[in-house]
PDB file of C-alpha atoms in Angstrom:
ATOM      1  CA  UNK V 209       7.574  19.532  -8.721  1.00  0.00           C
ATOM      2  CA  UNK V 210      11.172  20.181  -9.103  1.00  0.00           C
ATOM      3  CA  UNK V 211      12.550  19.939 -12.209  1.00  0.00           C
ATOM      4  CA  UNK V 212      15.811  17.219 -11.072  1.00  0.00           C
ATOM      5  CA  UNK V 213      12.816  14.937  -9.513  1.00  0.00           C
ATOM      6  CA  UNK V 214      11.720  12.308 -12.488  1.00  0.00           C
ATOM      7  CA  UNK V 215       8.330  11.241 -12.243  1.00  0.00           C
ATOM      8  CA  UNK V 216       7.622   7.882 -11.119  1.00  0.00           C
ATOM      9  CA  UNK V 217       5.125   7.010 -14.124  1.00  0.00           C
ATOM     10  CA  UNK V 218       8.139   7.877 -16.524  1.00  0.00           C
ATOM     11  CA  UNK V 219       9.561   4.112 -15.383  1.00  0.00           C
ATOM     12  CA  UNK V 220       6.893   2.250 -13.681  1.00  0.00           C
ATOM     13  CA  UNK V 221       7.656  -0.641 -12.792  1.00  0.00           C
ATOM     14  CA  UNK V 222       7.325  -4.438 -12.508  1.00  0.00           C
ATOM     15  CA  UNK V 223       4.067  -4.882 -14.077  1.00  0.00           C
ATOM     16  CA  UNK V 224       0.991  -5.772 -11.658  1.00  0.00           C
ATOM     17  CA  UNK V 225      -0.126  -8.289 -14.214  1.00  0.00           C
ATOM     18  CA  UNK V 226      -3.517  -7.076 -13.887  1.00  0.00           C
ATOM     19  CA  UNK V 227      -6.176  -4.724 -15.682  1.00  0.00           C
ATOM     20  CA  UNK V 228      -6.116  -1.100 -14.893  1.00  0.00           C
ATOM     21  CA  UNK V 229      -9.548  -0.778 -17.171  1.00  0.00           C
ATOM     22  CA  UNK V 230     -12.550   0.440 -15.280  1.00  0.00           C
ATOM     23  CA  UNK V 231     -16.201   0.688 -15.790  1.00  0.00           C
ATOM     24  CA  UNK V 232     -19.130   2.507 -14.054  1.00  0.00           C
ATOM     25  CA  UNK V 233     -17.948   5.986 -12.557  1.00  0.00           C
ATOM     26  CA  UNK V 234     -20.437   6.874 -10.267  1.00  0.00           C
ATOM     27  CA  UNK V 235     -19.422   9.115  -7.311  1.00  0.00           C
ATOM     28  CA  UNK V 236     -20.774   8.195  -3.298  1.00  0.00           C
ATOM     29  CA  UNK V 237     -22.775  10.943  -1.228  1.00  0.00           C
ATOM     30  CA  UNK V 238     -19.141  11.195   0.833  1.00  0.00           C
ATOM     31  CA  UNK V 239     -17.701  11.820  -2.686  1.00  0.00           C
ATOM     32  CA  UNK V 240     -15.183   8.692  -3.558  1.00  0.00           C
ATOM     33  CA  UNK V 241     -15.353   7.629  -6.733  1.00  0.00           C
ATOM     34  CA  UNK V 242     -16.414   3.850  -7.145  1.00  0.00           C
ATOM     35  CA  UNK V 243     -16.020   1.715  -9.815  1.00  0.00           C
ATOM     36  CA  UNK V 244     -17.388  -1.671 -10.903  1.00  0.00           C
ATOM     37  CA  UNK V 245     -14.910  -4.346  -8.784  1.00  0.00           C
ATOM     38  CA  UNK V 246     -13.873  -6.269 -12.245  1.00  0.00           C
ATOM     39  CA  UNK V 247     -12.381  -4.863 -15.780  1.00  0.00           C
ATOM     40  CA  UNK V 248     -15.285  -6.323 -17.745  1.00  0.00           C
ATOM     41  CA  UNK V 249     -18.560  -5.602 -15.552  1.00  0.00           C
ATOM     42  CA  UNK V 250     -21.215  -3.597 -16.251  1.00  0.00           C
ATOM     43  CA  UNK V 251     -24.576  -2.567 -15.856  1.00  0.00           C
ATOM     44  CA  UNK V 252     -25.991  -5.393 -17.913  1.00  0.00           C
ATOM     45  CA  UNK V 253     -23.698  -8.085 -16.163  1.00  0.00           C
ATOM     46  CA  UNK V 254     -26.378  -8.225 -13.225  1.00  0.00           C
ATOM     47  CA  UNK V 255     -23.232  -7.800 -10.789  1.00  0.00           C
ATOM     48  CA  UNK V 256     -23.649  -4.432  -9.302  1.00  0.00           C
ATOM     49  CA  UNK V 257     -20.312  -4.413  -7.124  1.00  0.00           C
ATOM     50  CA  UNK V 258     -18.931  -0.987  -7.031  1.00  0.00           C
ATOM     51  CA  UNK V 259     -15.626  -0.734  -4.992  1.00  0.00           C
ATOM     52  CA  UNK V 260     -13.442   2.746  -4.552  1.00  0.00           C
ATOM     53  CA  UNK V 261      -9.871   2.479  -6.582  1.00  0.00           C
ATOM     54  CA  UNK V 262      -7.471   1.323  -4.025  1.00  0.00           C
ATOM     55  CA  UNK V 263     -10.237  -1.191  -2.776  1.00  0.00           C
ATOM     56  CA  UNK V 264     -10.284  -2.788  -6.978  1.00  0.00           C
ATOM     57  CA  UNK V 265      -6.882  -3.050  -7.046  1.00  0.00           C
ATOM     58  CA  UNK V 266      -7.000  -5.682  -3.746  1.00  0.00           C
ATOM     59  CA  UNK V 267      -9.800  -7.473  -4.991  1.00  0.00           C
ATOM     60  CA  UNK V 268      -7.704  -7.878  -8.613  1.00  0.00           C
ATOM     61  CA  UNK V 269      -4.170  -8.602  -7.234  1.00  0.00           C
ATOM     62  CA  UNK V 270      -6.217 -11.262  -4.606  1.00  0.00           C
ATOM     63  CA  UNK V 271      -7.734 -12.979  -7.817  1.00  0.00           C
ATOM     64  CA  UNK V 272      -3.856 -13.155  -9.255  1.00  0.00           C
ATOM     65  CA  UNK V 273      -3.105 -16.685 -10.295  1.00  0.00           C
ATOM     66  CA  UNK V 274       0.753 -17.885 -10.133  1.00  0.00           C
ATOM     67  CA  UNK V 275       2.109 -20.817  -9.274  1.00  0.00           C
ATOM     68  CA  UNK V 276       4.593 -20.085  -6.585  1.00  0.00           C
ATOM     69  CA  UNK V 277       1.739 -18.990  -4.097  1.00  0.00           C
ATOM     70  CA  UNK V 278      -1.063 -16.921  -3.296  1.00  0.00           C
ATOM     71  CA  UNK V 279      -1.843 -12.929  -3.562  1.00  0.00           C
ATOM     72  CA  UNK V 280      -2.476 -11.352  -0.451  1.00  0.00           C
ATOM     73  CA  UNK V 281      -2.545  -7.194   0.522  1.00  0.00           C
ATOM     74  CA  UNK V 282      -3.616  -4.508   2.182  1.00  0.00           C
ATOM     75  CA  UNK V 283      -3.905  -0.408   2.254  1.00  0.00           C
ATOM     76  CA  UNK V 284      -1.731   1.245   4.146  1.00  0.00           C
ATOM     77  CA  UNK V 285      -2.722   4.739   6.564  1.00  0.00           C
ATOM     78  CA  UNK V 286      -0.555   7.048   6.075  1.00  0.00           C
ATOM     79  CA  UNK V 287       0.404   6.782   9.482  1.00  0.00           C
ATOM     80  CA  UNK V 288       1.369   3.057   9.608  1.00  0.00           C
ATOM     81  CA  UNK V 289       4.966   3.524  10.340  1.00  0.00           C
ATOM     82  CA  UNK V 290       4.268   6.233  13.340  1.00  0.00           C
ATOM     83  CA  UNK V 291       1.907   3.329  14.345  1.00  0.00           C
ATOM     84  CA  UNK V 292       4.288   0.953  14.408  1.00  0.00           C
ATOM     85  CA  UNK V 293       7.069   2.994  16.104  1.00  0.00           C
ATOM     86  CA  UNK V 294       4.254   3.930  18.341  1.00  0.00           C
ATOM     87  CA  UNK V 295       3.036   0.796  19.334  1.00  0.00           C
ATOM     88  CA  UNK V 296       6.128  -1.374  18.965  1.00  0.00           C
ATOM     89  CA  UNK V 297       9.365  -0.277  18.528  1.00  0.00           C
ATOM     90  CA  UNK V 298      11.813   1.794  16.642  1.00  0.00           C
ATOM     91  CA  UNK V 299      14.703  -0.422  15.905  1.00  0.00           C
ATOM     92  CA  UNK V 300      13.894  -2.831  12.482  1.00  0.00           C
ATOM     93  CA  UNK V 301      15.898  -5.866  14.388  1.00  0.00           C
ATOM     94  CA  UNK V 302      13.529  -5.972  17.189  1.00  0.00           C
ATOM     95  CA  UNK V 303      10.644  -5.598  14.788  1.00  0.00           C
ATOM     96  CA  UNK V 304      11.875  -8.582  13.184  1.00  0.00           C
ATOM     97  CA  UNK V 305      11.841 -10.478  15.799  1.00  0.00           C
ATOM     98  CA  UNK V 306       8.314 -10.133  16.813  1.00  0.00           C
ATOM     99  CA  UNK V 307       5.784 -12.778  15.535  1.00  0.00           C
ATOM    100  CA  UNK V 308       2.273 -11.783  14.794  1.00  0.00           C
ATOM    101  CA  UNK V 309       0.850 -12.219  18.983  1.00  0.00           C
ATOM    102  CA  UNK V 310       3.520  -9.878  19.734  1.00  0.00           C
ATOM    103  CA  UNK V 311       2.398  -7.588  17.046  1.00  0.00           C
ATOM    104  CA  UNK V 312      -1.300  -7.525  17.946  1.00  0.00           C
ATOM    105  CA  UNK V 313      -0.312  -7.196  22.106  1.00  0.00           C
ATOM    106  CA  UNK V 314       1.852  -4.009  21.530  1.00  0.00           C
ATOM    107  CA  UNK V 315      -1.152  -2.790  19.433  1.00  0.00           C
ATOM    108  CA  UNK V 316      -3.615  -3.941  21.965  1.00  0.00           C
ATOM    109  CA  UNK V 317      -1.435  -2.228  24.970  1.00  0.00           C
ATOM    110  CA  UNK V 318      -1.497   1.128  22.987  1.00  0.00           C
ATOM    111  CA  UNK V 319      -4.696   1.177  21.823  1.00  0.00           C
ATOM    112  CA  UNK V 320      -5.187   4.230  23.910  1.00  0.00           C
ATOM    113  CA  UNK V 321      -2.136   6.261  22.423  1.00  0.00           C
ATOM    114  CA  UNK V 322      -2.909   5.133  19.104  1.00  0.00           C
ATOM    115  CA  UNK V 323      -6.972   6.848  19.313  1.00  0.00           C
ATOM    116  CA  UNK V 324      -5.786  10.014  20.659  1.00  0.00           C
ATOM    117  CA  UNK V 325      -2.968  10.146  17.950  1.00  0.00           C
ATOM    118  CA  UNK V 326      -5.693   9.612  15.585  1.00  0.00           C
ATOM    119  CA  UNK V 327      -3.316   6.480  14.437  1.00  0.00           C
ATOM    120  CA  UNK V 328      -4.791   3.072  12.887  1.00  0.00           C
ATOM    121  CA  UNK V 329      -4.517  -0.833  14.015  1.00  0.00           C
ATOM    122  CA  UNK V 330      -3.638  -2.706  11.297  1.00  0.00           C
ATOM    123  CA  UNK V 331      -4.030  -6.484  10.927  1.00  0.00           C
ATOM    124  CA  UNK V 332      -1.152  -8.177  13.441  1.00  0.00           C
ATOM    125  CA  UNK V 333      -0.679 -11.041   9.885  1.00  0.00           C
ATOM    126  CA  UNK V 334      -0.839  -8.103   7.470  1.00  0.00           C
ATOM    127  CA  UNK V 335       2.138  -6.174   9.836  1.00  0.00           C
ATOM    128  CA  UNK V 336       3.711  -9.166  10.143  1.00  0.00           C
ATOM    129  CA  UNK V 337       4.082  -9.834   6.669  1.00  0.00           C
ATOM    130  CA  UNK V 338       5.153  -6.131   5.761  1.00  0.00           C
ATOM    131  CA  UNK V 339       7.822  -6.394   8.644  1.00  0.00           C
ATOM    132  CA  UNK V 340       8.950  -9.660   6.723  1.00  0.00           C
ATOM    133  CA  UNK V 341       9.169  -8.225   4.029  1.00  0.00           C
ATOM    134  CA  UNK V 342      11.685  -5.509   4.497  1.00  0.00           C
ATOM    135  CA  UNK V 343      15.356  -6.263   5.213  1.00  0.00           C
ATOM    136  CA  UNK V 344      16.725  -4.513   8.192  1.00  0.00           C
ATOM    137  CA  UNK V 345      18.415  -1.633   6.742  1.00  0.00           C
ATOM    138  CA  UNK V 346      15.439  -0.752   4.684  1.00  0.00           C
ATOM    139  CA  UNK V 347      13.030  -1.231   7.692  1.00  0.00           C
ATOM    140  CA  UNK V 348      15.168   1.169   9.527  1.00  0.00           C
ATOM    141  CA  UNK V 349      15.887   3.346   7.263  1.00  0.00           C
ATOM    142  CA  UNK V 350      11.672   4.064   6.986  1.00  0.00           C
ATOM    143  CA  UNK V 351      11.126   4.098  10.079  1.00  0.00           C
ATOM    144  CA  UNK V 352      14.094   6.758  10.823  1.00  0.00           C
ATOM    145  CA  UNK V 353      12.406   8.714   7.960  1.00  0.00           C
ATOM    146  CA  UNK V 354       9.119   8.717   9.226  1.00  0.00           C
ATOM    147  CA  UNK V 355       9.855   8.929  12.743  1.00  0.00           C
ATOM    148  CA  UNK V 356      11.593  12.323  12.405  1.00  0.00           C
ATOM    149  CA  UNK V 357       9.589  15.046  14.216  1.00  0.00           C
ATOM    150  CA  UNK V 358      10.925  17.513  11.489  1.00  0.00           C
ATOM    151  CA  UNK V 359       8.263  14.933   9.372  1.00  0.00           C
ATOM    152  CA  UNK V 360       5.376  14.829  11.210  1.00  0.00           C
ATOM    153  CA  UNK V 361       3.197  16.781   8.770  1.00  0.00           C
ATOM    154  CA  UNK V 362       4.554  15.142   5.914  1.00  0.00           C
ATOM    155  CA  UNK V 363       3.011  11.726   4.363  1.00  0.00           C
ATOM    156  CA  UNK V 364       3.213  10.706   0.745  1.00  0.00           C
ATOM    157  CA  UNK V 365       2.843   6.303   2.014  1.00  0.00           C
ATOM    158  CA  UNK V 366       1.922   4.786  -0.668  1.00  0.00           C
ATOM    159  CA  UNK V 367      -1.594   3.501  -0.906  1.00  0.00           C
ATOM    160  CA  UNK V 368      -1.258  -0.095  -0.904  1.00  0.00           C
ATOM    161  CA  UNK V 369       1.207  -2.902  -0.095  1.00  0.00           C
ATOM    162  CA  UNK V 370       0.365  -5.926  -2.219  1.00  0.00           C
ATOM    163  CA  UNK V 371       2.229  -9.510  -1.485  1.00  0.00           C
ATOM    164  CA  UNK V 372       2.528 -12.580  -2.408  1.00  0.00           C
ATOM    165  CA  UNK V 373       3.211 -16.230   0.156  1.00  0.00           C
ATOM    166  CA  UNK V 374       4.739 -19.104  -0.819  1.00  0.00           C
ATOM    167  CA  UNK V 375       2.255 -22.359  -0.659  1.00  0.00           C
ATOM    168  CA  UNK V 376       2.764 -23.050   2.659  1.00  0.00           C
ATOM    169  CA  UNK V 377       1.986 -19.695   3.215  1.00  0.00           C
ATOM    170  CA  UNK V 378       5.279 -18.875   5.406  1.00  0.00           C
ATOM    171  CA  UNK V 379       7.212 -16.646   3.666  1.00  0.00           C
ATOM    172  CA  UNK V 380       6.755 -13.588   1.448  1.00  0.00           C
ATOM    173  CA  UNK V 381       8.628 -14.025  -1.377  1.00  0.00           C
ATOM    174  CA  UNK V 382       7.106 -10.686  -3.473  1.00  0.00           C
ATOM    175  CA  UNK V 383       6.361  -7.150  -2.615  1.00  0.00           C
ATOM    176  CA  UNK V 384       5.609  -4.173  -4.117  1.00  0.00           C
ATOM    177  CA  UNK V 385       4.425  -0.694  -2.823  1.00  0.00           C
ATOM    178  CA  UNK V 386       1.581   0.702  -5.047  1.00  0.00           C
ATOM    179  CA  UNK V 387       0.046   4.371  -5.224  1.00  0.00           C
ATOM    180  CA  UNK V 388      -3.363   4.073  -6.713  1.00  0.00           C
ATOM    181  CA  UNK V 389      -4.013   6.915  -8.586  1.00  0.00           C
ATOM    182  CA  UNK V 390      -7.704   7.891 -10.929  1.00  0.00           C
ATOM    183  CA  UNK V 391      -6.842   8.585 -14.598  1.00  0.00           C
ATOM    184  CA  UNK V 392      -6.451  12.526 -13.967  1.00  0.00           C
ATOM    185  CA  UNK V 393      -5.136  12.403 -10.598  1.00  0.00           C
ATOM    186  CA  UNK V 394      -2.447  14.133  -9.565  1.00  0.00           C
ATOM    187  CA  UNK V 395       0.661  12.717  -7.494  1.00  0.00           C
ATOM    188  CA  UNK V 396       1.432  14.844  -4.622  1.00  0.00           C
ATOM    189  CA  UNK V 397       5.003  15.828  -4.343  1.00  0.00           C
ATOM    190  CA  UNK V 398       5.323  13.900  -1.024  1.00  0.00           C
ATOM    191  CA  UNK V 399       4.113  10.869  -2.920  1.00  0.00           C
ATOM    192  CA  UNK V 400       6.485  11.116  -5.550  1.00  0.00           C
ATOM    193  CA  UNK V 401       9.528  11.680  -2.788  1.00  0.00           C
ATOM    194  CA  UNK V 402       8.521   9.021  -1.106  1.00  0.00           C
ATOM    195  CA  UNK V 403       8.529   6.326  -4.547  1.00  0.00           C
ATOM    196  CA  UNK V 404      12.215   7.652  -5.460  1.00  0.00           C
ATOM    197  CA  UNK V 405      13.060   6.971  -1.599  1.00  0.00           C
ATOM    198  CA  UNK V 406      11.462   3.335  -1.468  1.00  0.00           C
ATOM    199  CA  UNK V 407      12.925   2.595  -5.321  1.00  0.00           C
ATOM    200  CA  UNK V 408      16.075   3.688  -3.678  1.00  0.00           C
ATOM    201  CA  UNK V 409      15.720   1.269  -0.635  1.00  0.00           C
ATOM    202  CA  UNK V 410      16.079  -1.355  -3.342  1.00  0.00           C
ATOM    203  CA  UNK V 411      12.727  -1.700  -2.931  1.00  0.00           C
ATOM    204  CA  UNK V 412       9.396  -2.203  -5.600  1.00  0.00           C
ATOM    205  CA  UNK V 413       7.503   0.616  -5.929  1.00  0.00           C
ATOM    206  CA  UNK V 414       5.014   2.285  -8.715  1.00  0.00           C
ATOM    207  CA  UNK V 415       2.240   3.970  -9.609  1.00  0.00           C
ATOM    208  CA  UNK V 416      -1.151   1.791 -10.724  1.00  0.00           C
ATOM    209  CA  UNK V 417      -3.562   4.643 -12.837  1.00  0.00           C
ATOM    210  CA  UNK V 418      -6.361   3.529 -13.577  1.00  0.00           C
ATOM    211  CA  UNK V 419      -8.076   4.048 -17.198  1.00  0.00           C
ATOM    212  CA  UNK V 420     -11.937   4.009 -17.336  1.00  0.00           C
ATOM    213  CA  UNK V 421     -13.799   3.204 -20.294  1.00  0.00           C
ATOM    214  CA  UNK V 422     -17.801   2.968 -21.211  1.00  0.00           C
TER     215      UNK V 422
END
């Protein structure tokens, strides 16, 4: 990593407002590593749930309590802006226009183009509320970043986008960007590029690492 590039972790912020701790390493036959869903479950709690890390962060940040609204979110491929572009458009004030039946009908129309590109379909009310989310500027300026053809091989997304509605469930009125990392995990220098560039899209974005205990 270049020496002029600060790490993310050195100023991660806002706060998730929920527990990093894990429990219950075990690692699956296709080797993810899988933790008990909740901080304080165990083998003797008699709830077996075992979820991988990006999966446990969901489940906590769902289970959020606050009073404006409710938690919502949902991982991100590291394709889903060449999906998008792919499927819908490349120009944010279009995109913003689009409600969540145009969403899932350009996805639906390209489902073809989308397999072959080995590209996913996400979730026309997740999209929707990611779209929301971003002003135009900063929806255009990540889409003309990750649209480049000089960037196809490059990817550094971060794991997660975690949100929260208002009560009547209309309007996203918090956002953050989260990379989900194990307690020894490295970032990847795309990943850390791509923090700096969504921090500097005015945007929230961090670094959740996880810390197991026995």
């Amino acid at each position: 990593m270049p020496e002029e590039i600060e790490h993310p972790e050195a100023n991660n912020s806002p706060a998730l407002q929920i527990s990093n701790i894990v429990r219950g390493r075990e690692r699956r036959a296709d080797g993810r590593v899988i933790y008990f869903a909740d901080s304080e479950e165990s083998e003797e709690s008699g709830n077996l749930q075992k979820l991988i890390p990006e999966q446990i962060v969901l489940h906590r940040w769902r289970r959020r309590i606050i009073n404006q609204g409710t938690c919502h979110g949902f991982r991100l491929s590291p394709n889903i802006w060449r999906s998008i572009g792919l499927a819908l458009s490349n120009d944010a004030v279009l995109l913003k226009s689009f409600d969540e039946h145009r969403i899932n009908a350009g996805f639906v129309n390209s489902a073809q183009l989308l397999g072959e590109s080995n590209f996913s379909t996400p979730r026309a009310g997740n999209l929707f509320n990611l779209l929301q989310s971003l002003k135009v500027n900063q929806l255009q300026e990540i889409l003309n970043r990750h649209l480049d053809p000089e960037r196809s091989n490059r990817y550094g997304t971060p794991d997660l986008f975690l949100y929260a509605l208002n009560q009547s469930c209309t309007k996203t009125f918090m956002s953050r960007f989260v990379e989900v990392k194990k307690p020894n995990e490295p970032l990847s220098l795309d990943q850390i590029e791509e923090i700096h560039f969504l921090r500097n899209l005015g945007l929230k974005a961090r670094v959740l690492r996880l810390e197991e205990r026995t």
